[in-house]
Amino acid sequence: MVRILTDSTCDIPPQRQKELDIEVVPLSVHFGPETYQDGVDLTNQEFYAKLRQAETLPTTSQVNPEEFARRFQAHLDQGNEVVGLFIASQLSGTCQSAAIARDMVDGEGIYVLDSTTVTFGLGLMVETACILRDRGLGAREIYEELERLTRRLRFYAVAETLKYLKMGGRISAATAMVGGMLGITPILNIRDGVVEAAGKSRGRKAAYQWMEKRIADEPVDTSLPVSFGHSDQPAVMAECEAYFLERIPGMQIVEGDIGSVVGTHIGPGAVGIAYFTKE
């Protein structure tokens, strides 16, 4: 049997995790001396409530190799193969920990993939892995197909506020102040594991229009799922979905709930889309 394993930055809601029959390994979130397991003893709603009150940003820590080794060995003992998809290696050492753990257990039959993305982009990769698994592909075949798909993955998100980007040192206080006065928020892109400000907009509708133009240049492959995500604003995600459904008929939509790792920097109210381009 092929098992799909990922980390909590996939931001796939708990009920959907059960439906997909996947294993999710939590990262840790630290608010000062308080430590929580992401998605286990700290829900996203609880996280954003604490974030709104925080004077300094929380920190996160990767999964250690020993934890992955324990889980990998349990699957090997049951005769399973494992495909593991993890947060971009440029954003966390979690994927490296998984690779170390694979070698610790002499893990033939364990395939570790750097997704090159995070949050609902990683969730999209996991959803696709499950489709391939359910078609009966073996672990190596799934891994090789996903590796090819990383090159066609696109991710765009718009932040509601510059506050948390400023707190995290991603932008200067002056930029945040001017941007806030003008109602400007950045549109973020993740490509090959690198997060960058790809554009800017005044308001969400303008951001959707900006994304629409980018998507027109690199059209959506509607034979594969398209992922939408939000940070503590499901109504905003529904609005974003409706906008793009009018313009891209036939999308198979999956949804993500942006958690603590990305939420720490982008804050509440963000929304975005992740998809695979046509070949």
mmCIF file of N, CA and C in Angstrom, residues 109-224:
data_model
loop_
_atom_site.group_PDB
_atom_site.id
_atom_site.type_symbol
_atom_site.label_atom_id
_atom_site.label_comp_id
_atom_site.label_asym_id
_atom_site.label_seq_id
_atom_site.Cartn_x
_atom_site.Cartn_y
_atom_site.Cartn_z
ATOM 1 N N GLY A 109 11.747 2.494 -0.706
ATOM 2 C CA GLY A 109 10.285 2.558 -0.726
ATOM 3 C C GLY A 109 9.741 3.811 -0.077
ATOM 4 N N ILE A 110 10.632 4.703 0.393
ATOM 5 C CA ILE A 110 10.217 5.991 0.955
ATOM 6 C C ILE A 110 10.726 7.094 0.035
ATOM 7 N N TYR A 111 9.819 7.915 -0.447
ATOM 8 C CA TYR A 111 10.150 8.965 -1.405
ATOM 9 C C TYR A 111 9.819 10.320 -0.787
ATOM 10 N N VAL A 112 10.817 11.184 -0.732
ATOM 11 C CA VAL A 112 10.690 12.495 -0.075
ATOM 12 C C VAL A 112 10.762 13.583 -1.132
ATOM 13 N N LEU A 113 9.705 14.388 -1.218
ATOM 14 C CA LEU A 113 9.627 15.430 -2.232
ATOM 15 C C LEU A 113 9.581 16.813 -1.606
ATOM 16 N N ASP A 114 10.453 17.686 -2.078
ATOM 17 C CA ASP A 114 10.389 19.115 -1.762
ATOM 18 C C ASP A 114 9.301 19.699 -2.657
ATOM 19 N N SER A 115 8.188 20.125 -2.060
ATOM 20 C CA SER A 115 7.045 20.590 -2.850
ATOM 21 C C SER A 115 7.313 21.920 -3.538
ATOM 22 N N THR A 116 8.320 22.655 -3.092
ATOM 23 C CA THR A 116 8.669 24.003 -3.556
ATOM 24 C C THR A 116 7.610 25.036 -3.208
ATOM 25 N N THR A 117 6.681 24.691 -2.319
ATOM 26 C CA THR A 117 5.595 25.601 -1.989
ATOM 27 C C THR A 117 5.170 25.385 -0.550
ATOM 28 N N VAL A 118 4.041 25.951 -0.179
ATOM 29 C CA VAL A 118 3.544 25.842 1.194
ATOM 30 C C VAL A 118 2.056 26.150 1.192
ATOM 31 N N THR A 119 1.431 25.983 2.323
ATOM 32 C CA THR A 119 0.011 26.208 2.591
ATOM 33 C C THR A 119 -0.851 25.562 1.491
ATOM 34 N N PHE A 120 -1.828 26.284 0.933
ATOM 35 C CA PHE A 120 -2.759 25.633 0.013
ATOM 36 C C PHE A 120 -2.096 25.221 -1.298
ATOM 37 N N GLY A 121 -0.864 25.705 -1.571
ATOM 38 C CA GLY A 121 -0.094 25.179 -2.693
ATOM 39 C C GLY A 121 0.383 23.760 -2.402
ATOM 40 N N LEU A 122 0.896 23.545 -1.193
ATOM 41 C CA LEU A 122 1.271 22.204 -0.762
ATOM 42 C C LEU A 122 0.028 21.327 -0.670
ATOM 43 N N GLY A 123 -1.061 21.885 -0.173
ATOM 44 C CA GLY A 123 -2.313 21.125 -0.117
ATOM 45 C C GLY A 123 -2.735 20.635 -1.484
ATOM 46 N N LEU A 124 -2.547 21.474 -2.511
ATOM 47 C CA LEU A 124 -2.868 21.074 -3.881
ATOM 48 C C LEU A 124 -2.002 19.901 -4.326
ATOM 49 N N MET A 125 -0.720 19.934 -3.968
ATOM 50 C CA MET A 125 0.168 18.824 -4.312
ATOM 51 C C MET A 125 -0.280 17.531 -3.626
ATOM 52 N N VAL A 126 -0.702 17.643 -2.370
ATOM 53 C CA VAL A 126 -1.155 16.472 -1.624
ATOM 54 C C VAL A 126 -2.436 15.910 -2.238
ATOM 55 N N GLU A 127 -3.368 16.784 -2.558
ATOM 56 C CA GLU A 127 -4.615 16.341 -3.209
ATOM 57 C C GLU A 127 -4.298 15.579 -4.497
ATOM 58 N N THR A 128 -3.353 16.085 -5.270
ATOM 59 C CA THR A 128 -2.981 15.451 -6.533
ATOM 60 C C THR A 128 -2.299 14.114 -6.284
ATOM 61 N N ALA A 129 -1.461 14.048 -5.240
ATOM 62 C CA ALA A 129 -0.825 12.774 -4.880
ATOM 63 C C ALA A 129 -1.871 11.708 -4.569
ATOM 64 N N CYS A 130 -2.926 12.121 -3.886
ATOM 65 C CA CYS A 130 -3.985 11.169 -3.533
ATOM 66 C C CYS A 130 -4.749 10.693 -4.767
ATOM 67 N N ILE A 131 -4.944 11.582 -5.735
ATOM 68 C CA ILE A 131 -5.579 11.177 -6.999
ATOM 69 C C ILE A 131 -4.730 10.105 -7.687
ATOM 70 N N LEU A 132 -3.429 10.332 -7.737
ATOM 71 C CA LEU A 132 -2.523 9.372 -8.371
ATOM 72 C C LEU A 132 -2.504 8.056 -7.604
ATOM 73 N N ARG A 133 -2.490 8.145 -6.265
ATOM 74 C CA ARG A 133 -2.541 6.934 -5.435
ATOM 75 C C ARG A 133 -3.808 6.132 -5.736
ATOM 76 N N ASP A 134 -4.929 6.826 -5.815
ATOM 77 C CA ASP A 134 -6.208 6.144 -6.015
ATOM 78 C C ASP A 134 -6.355 5.573 -7.422
ATOM 79 N N ARG A 135 -5.538 6.041 -8.335
ATOM 80 C CA ARG A 135 -5.515 5.444 -9.679
ATOM 81 C C ARG A 135 -4.678 4.177 -9.719
ATOM 82 N N GLY A 136 -3.997 3.878 -8.612
ATOM 83 C CA GLY A 136 -3.215 2.658 -8.525
ATOM 84 C C GLY A 136 -1.749 2.799 -8.858
ATOM 85 N N LEU A 137 -1.249 4.032 -8.964
ATOM 86 C CA LEU A 137 0.167 4.212 -9.244
ATOM 87 C C LEU A 137 1.007 3.820 -8.033
ATOM 88 N N GLY A 138 2.209 3.337 -8.293
ATOM 89 C CA GLY A 138 3.140 3.012 -7.226
ATOM 90 C C GLY A 138 3.809 4.257 -6.685
ATOM 91 N N ALA A 139 4.520 4.096 -5.576
ATOM 92 C CA ALA A 139 5.122 5.240 -4.907
ATOM 93 C C ALA A 139 6.120 5.970 -5.807
ATOM 94 N N ARG A 140 6.970 5.233 -6.494
ATOM 95 C CA ARG A 140 7.951 5.877 -7.367
ATOM 96 C C ARG A 140 7.256 6.641 -8.492
ATOM 97 N N GLU A 141 6.214 6.047 -9.081
ATOM 98 C CA GLU A 141 5.487 6.714 -10.163
ATOM 99 C C GLU A 141 4.830 8.004 -9.663
ATOM 100 N N ILE A 142 4.257 7.958 -8.466
ATOM 101 C CA ILE A 142 3.633 9.151 -7.882
ATOM 102 C C ILE A 142 4.680 10.229 -7.659
ATOM 103 N N TYR A 143 5.792 9.831 -7.074
ATOM 104 C CA TYR A 143 6.870 10.785 -6.800
ATOM 105 C C TYR A 143 7.345 11.452 -8.091
ATOM 106 N N GLU A 144 7.586 10.662 -9.130
ATOM 107 C CA GLU A 144 8.116 11.210 -10.386
ATOM 108 C C GLU A 144 7.116 12.148 -11.043
ATOM 109 N N GLU A 145 5.822 11.811 -10.978
ATOM 110 C CA GLU A 145 4.810 12.681 -11.571
ATOM 111 C C GLU A 145 4.693 13.988 -10.790
ATOM 112 N N LEU A 146 4.740 13.903 -9.473
ATOM 113 C CA LEU A 146 4.666 15.112 -8.648
ATOM 114 C C LEU A 146 5.886 15.998 -8.867
ATOM 115 N N GLU A 147 7.041 15.384 -9.021
ATOM 116 C CA GLU A 147 8.250 16.162 -9.271
ATOM 117 C C GLU A 147 8.114 16.955 -10.570
ATOM 118 N N ARG A 148 7.525 16.337 -11.583
ATOM 119 C CA ARG A 148 7.291 17.049 -12.840
ATOM 120 C C ARG A 148 6.285 18.193 -12.635
ATOM 121 N N LEU A 149 5.265 17.935 -11.831
ATOM 122 C CA LEU A 149 4.215 18.932 -11.631
ATOM 123 C C LEU A 149 4.698 20.160 -10.866
ATOM 124 N N THR A 150 5.736 20.025 -10.047
ATOM 125 C CA THR A 150 6.229 21.204 -9.314
ATOM 126 C C THR A 150 6.631 22.319 -10.270
ATOM 127 N N ARG A 151 7.064 21.958 -11.465
ATOM 128 C CA ARG A 151 7.485 22.971 -12.440
ATOM 129 C C ARG A 151 6.296 23.703 -13.051
ATOM 130 N N ARG A 152 5.124 23.136 -12.907
ATOM 131 C CA ARG A 152 3.911 23.757 -13.465
ATOM 132 C C ARG A 152 3.036 24.378 -12.377
ATOM 133 N N LEU A 153 3.507 24.399 -11.156
ATOM 134 C CA LEU A 153 2.720 24.922 -10.041
ATOM 135 C C LEU A 153 2.833 26.439 -9.963
ATOM 136 N N ARG A 154 1.688 27.106 -9.823
ATOM 137 C CA ARG A 154 1.646 28.557 -9.664
ATOM 138 C C ARG A 154 0.845 28.893 -8.410
ATOM 139 N N PHE A 155 1.264 29.944 -7.714
ATOM 140 C CA PHE A 155 0.670 30.319 -6.425
ATOM 141 C C PHE A 155 0.633 31.834 -6.313
ATOM 142 N N TYR A 156 -0.560 32.379 -6.070
ATOM 143 C CA TYR A 156 -0.707 33.822 -5.853
ATOM 144 C C TYR A 156 -1.614 34.056 -4.650
ATOM 145 N N ALA A 157 -1.240 35.030 -3.834
ATOM 146 C CA ALA A 157 -2.068 35.382 -2.673
ATOM 147 C C ALA A 157 -1.968 36.872 -2.426
ATOM 148 N N VAL A 158 -3.046 37.454 -1.918
ATOM 149 C CA VAL A 158 -3.054 38.874 -1.579
ATOM 150 C C VAL A 158 -3.285 39.024 -0.083
ATOM 151 N N ALA A 159 -2.493 39.864 0.550
ATOM 152 C CA ALA A 159 -2.626 40.114 1.983
ATOM 153 C C ALA A 159 -3.659 41.220 2.211
ATOM 154 N N GLU A 160 -4.339 41.164 3.336
ATOM 155 C CA GLU A 160 -5.295 42.209 3.685
ATOM 156 C C GLU A 160 -4.608 43.390 4.371
ATOM 157 N N THR A 161 -3.508 43.101 5.054
ATOM 158 C CA THR A 161 -2.813 44.123 5.830
ATOM 159 C C THR A 161 -1.308 43.959 5.691
ATOM 160 N N LEU A 162 -0.591 45.064 5.839
ATOM 161 C CA LEU A 162 0.866 45.028 5.826
ATOM 162 C C LEU A 162 1.457 44.867 7.227
ATOM 163 N N LYS A 163 0.590 44.851 8.239
ATOM 164 C CA LYS A 163 1.041 44.861 9.637
ATOM 165 C C LYS A 163 2.009 43.724 9.939
ATOM 166 N N TYR A 164 1.672 42.526 9.543
ATOM 167 C CA TYR A 164 2.459 41.355 9.945
ATOM 168 C C TYR A 164 3.724 41.220 9.100
ATOM 169 N N LEU A 165 3.656 41.661 7.839
ATOM 170 C CA LEU A 165 4.874 41.697 7.030
ATOM 171 C C LEU A 165 5.869 42.680 7.628
ATOM 172 N N LYS A 166 5.354 43.790 8.173
ATOM 173 C CA LYS A 166 6.226 44.764 8.839
ATOM 174 C C LYS A 166 6.802 44.168 10.125
ATOM 175 N N MET A 167 5.951 43.547 10.952
ATOM 176 C CA MET A 167 6.415 42.962 12.213
ATOM 177 C C MET A 167 7.497 41.915 11.987
ATOM 178 N N GLY A 168 7.388 41.185 10.889
ATOM 179 C CA GLY A 168 8.365 40.143 10.592
ATOM 180 C C GLY A 168 9.586 40.649 9.862
ATOM 181 N N GLY A 169 9.647 41.963 9.626
ATOM 182 C CA GLY A 169 10.807 42.527 8.953
ATOM 183 C C GLY A 169 10.827 42.313 7.460
ATOM 184 N N ARG A 170 9.712 41.856 6.872
ATOM 185 C CA ARG A 170 9.662 41.619 5.431
ATOM 186 C C ARG A 170 9.557 42.927 4.649
ATOM 187 N N ILE A 171 8.959 43.956 5.280
ATOM 188 C CA ILE A 171 8.916 45.278 4.679
ATOM 189 C C ILE A 171 9.251 46.295 5.763
ATOM 190 N N SER A 172 9.630 47.501 5.365
ATOM 191 C CA SER A 172 9.987 48.518 6.342
ATOM 192 C C SER A 172 8.743 49.160 6.945
ATOM 193 N N ALA A 173 8.925 49.809 8.086
ATOM 194 C CA ALA A 173 7.815 50.505 8.739
ATOM 195 C C ALA A 173 7.288 51.621 7.843
ATOM 196 N N ALA A 174 8.190 52.309 7.139
ATOM 197 C CA ALA A 174 7.781 53.398 6.252
ATOM 198 C C ALA A 174 6.927 52.872 5.102
ATOM 199 N N THR A 175 7.354 51.762 4.511
ATOM 200 C CA THR A 175 6.589 51.155 3.421
ATOM 201 C C THR A 175 5.211 50.727 3.911
ATOM 202 N N ALA A 176 5.172 50.147 5.101
ATOM 203 C CA ALA A 176 3.893 49.712 5.661
ATOM 204 C C ALA A 176 2.974 50.900 5.910
ATOM 205 N N MET A 177 3.531 52.004 6.417
ATOM 206 C CA MET A 177 2.716 53.171 6.711
ATOM 207 C C MET A 177 2.146 53.775 5.429
ATOM 208 N N VAL A 178 2.997 53.940 4.417
ATOM 209 C CA VAL A 178 2.539 54.515 3.149
ATOM 210 C C VAL A 178 1.532 53.583 2.480
ATOM 211 N N GLY A 179 1.861 52.296 2.481
ATOM 212 C CA GLY A 179 0.951 51.330 1.868
ATOM 213 C C GLY A 179 -0.399 51.319 2.550
ATOM 214 N N GLY A 180 -0.382 51.423 3.881
ATOM 215 C CA GLY A 180 -1.628 51.441 4.627
ATOM 216 C C GLY A 180 -2.450 52.686 4.329
ATOM 217 N N MET A 181 -1.796 53.825 4.216
ATOM 218 C CA MET A 181 -2.493 55.082 3.918
ATOM 219 C C MET A 181 -3.130 55.043 2.529
ATOM 220 N N LEU A 182 -2.456 54.413 1.578
ATOM 221 C CA LEU A 182 -2.961 54.361 0.206
ATOM 222 C C LEU A 182 -3.850 53.143 -0.056
ATOM 223 N N GLY A 183 -3.985 52.288 0.944
ATOM 224 C CA GLY A 183 -4.789 51.081 0.761
ATOM 225 C C GLY A 183 -4.134 50.063 -0.148
ATOM 226 N N ILE A 184 -2.805 50.054 -0.171
ATOM 227 C CA ILE A 184 -2.072 49.146 -1.058
ATOM 228 C C ILE A 184 -1.634 47.905 -0.284
ATOM 229 N N THR A 185 -1.870 46.759 -0.858
ATOM 230 C CA THR A 185 -1.392 45.509 -0.266
ATOM 231 C C THR A 185 -0.651 44.708 -1.334
ATOM 232 N N PRO A 186 0.340 43.903 -0.924
ATOM 233 C CA PRO A 186 1.131 43.165 -1.908
ATOM 234 C C PRO A 186 0.434 41.894 -2.370
ATOM 235 N N ILE A 187 0.724 41.529 -3.604
ATOM 236 C CA ILE A 187 0.329 40.218 -4.127
ATOM 237 C C ILE A 187 1.579 39.350 -4.083
ATOM 238 N N LEU A 188 1.479 38.239 -3.378
ATOM 239 C CA LEU A 188 2.637 37.375 -3.167
ATOM 240 C C LEU A 188 2.622 36.205 -4.130
ATOM 241 N N ASN A 189 3.806 35.797 -4.496
ATOM 242 C CA ASN A 189 4.001 34.683 -5.410
ATOM 243 C C ASN A 189 5.002 33.724 -4.769
ATOM 244 N N ILE A 190 4.805 32.432 -4.960
ATOM 245 C CA ILE A 190 5.813 31.451 -4.554
ATOM 246 C C ILE A 190 6.232 30.691 -5.798
ATOM 247 N N ARG A 191 7.515 30.747 -6.104
ATOM 248 C CA ARG A 191 8.039 30.032 -7.266
ATOM 249 C C ARG A 191 9.363 29.398 -6.887
ATOM 250 N N ASP A 192 9.455 28.088 -7.060
ATOM 251 C CA ASP A 192 10.682 27.350 -6.712
ATOM 252 C C ASP A 192 11.082 27.568 -5.253
ATOM 253 N N GLY A 193 10.087 27.666 -4.383
ATOM 254 C CA GLY A 193 10.353 27.776 -2.953
ATOM 255 C C GLY A 193 10.640 29.175 -2.457
ATOM 256 N N VAL A 194 10.645 30.160 -3.348
ATOM 257 C CA VAL A 194 10.960 31.535 -2.968
ATOM 258 C C VAL A 194 9.672 32.356 -2.922
ATOM 259 N N VAL A 195 9.457 33.053 -1.789
ATOM 260 C CA VAL A 195 8.309 33.937 -1.649
ATOM 261 C C VAL A 195 8.735 35.336 -2.072
ATOM 262 N N GLU A 196 7.958 35.952 -2.950
ATOM 263 C CA GLU A 196 8.308 37.286 -3.417
ATOM 264 C C GLU A 196 7.048 38.112 -3.624
ATOM 265 N N ALA A 197 7.201 39.421 -3.570
ATOM 266 C CA ALA A 197 6.104 40.327 -3.896
ATOM 267 C C ALA A 197 6.062 40.467 -5.410
ATOM 268 N N ALA A 198 5.039 39.884 -6.023
ATOM 269 C CA ALA A 198 4.956 39.871 -7.478
ATOM 270 C C ALA A 198 4.202 41.069 -8.023
ATOM 271 N N GLY A 199 3.418 41.735 -7.186
ATOM 272 C CA GLY A 199 2.644 42.885 -7.628
ATOM 273 C C GLY A 199 2.020 43.569 -6.438
ATOM 274 N N LYS A 200 1.204 44.576 -6.707
ATOM 275 C CA LYS A 200 0.495 45.263 -5.636
ATOM 276 C C LYS A 200 -0.852 45.739 -6.162
ATOM 277 N N SER A 201 -1.776 45.956 -5.249
ATOM 278 C CA SER A 201 -3.118 46.338 -5.663
ATOM 279 C C SER A 201 -3.753 47.226 -4.600
ATOM 280 N N ARG A 202 -4.812 47.903 -5.018
ATOM 281 C CA ARG A 202 -5.647 48.629 -4.076
ATOM 282 C C ARG A 202 -6.976 47.880 -3.994
ATOM 283 N N GLY A 203 -7.104 47.054 -2.991
ATOM 284 C CA GLY A 203 -8.328 46.292 -2.811
ATOM 285 C C GLY A 203 -8.260 44.921 -3.446
ATOM 286 N N ARG A 204 -9.148 44.045 -2.968
ATOM 287 C CA ARG A 204 -9.114 42.658 -3.423
ATOM 288 C C ARG A 204 -9.536 42.516 -4.882
ATOM 289 N N LYS A 205 -10.544 43.269 -5.313
ATOM 290 C CA LYS A 205 -10.992 43.101 -6.699
ATOM 291 C C LYS A 205 -9.866 43.405 -7.672
ATOM 292 N N ALA A 206 -9.099 44.459 -7.383
ATOM 293 C CA ALA A 206 -7.954 44.774 -8.241
ATOM 294 C C ALA A 206 -6.918 43.660 -8.204
ATOM 295 N N ALA A 207 -6.771 43.026 -7.035
ATOM 296 C CA ALA A 207 -5.834 41.906 -6.926
ATOM 297 C C ALA A 207 -6.312 40.724 -7.765
ATOM 298 N N TYR A 208 -7.607 40.446 -7.739
ATOM 299 C CA TYR A 208 -8.139 39.357 -8.563
ATOM 300 C C TYR A 208 -7.903 39.646 -10.040
ATOM 301 N N GLN A 209 -8.070 40.898 -10.439
ATOM 302 C CA GLN A 209 -7.856 41.270 -11.840
ATOM 303 C C GLN A 209 -6.392 41.093 -12.224
ATOM 304 N N TRP A 210 -5.503 41.443 -11.303
ATOM 305 C CA TRP A 210 -4.065 41.249 -11.552
ATOM 306 C C TRP A 210 -3.758 39.761 -11.731
ATOM 307 N N MET A 211 -4.297 38.934 -10.819
ATOM 308 C CA MET A 211 -4.076 37.487 -10.916
ATOM 309 C C MET A 211 -4.663 36.941 -12.209
ATOM 310 N N GLU A 212 -5.839 37.437 -12.582
ATOM 311 C CA GLU A 212 -6.501 36.967 -13.797
ATOM 312 C C GLU A 212 -5.610 37.175 -15.021
ATOM 313 N N LYS A 213 -4.945 38.329 -15.078
ATOM 314 C CA LYS A 213 -4.045 38.599 -16.201
ATOM 315 C C LYS A 213 -2.863 37.629 -16.215
ATOM 316 N N ARG A 214 -2.310 37.368 -15.039
ATOM 317 C CA ARG A 214 -1.201 36.410 -14.955
ATOM 318 C C ARG A 214 -1.662 35.014 -15.383
ATOM 319 N N ILE A 215 -2.841 34.638 -14.932
ATOM 320 C CA ILE A 215 -3.366 33.306 -15.258
ATOM 321 C C ILE A 215 -3.658 33.187 -16.753
ATOM 322 N N ALA A 216 -4.068 34.282 -17.383
ATOM 323 C CA ALA A 216 -4.303 34.262 -18.829
ATOM 324 C C ALA A 216 -3.019 33.944 -19.584
ATOM 325 N N ASP A 217 -1.886 34.390 -19.055
ATOM 326 C CA ASP A 217 -0.590 34.114 -19.684
ATOM 327 C C ASP A 217 -0.129 32.676 -19.449
ATOM 328 N N GLU A 218 -0.568 32.098 -18.336
ATOM 329 C CA GLU A 218 -0.211 30.713 -17.985
ATOM 330 C C GLU A 218 -1.498 29.996 -17.571
ATOM 331 N N PRO A 219 -2.278 29.539 -18.560
ATOM 332 C CA PRO A 219 -3.630 29.046 -18.278
ATOM 333 C C PRO A 219 -3.677 27.840 -17.351
ATOM 334 N N VAL A 220 -4.812 27.704 -16.685
ATOM 335 C CA VAL A 220 -5.058 26.631 -15.723
ATOM 336 C C VAL A 220 -5.304 25.313 -16.443
ATOM 337 N N ASP A 221 -4.677 24.248 -15.953
ATOM 338 C CA ASP A 221 -4.983 22.890 -16.400
ATOM 339 C C ASP A 221 -6.175 22.411 -15.574
ATOM 340 N N THR A 222 -7.371 22.479 -16.157
ATOM 341 C CA THR A 222 -8.588 22.140 -15.403
ATOM 342 C C THR A 222 -8.799 20.634 -15.270
ATOM 343 N N SER A 223 -7.882 19.829 -15.823
ATOM 344 C CA SER A 223 -7.974 18.378 -15.594
ATOM 345 C C SER A 223 -7.440 17.994 -14.219
ATOM 346 N N LEU A 224 -6.768 18.963 -13.562
ATOM 347 C CA LEU A 224 -6.238 18.775 -12.218
ATOM 348 C C LEU A 224 -6.933 19.745 -11.265
#
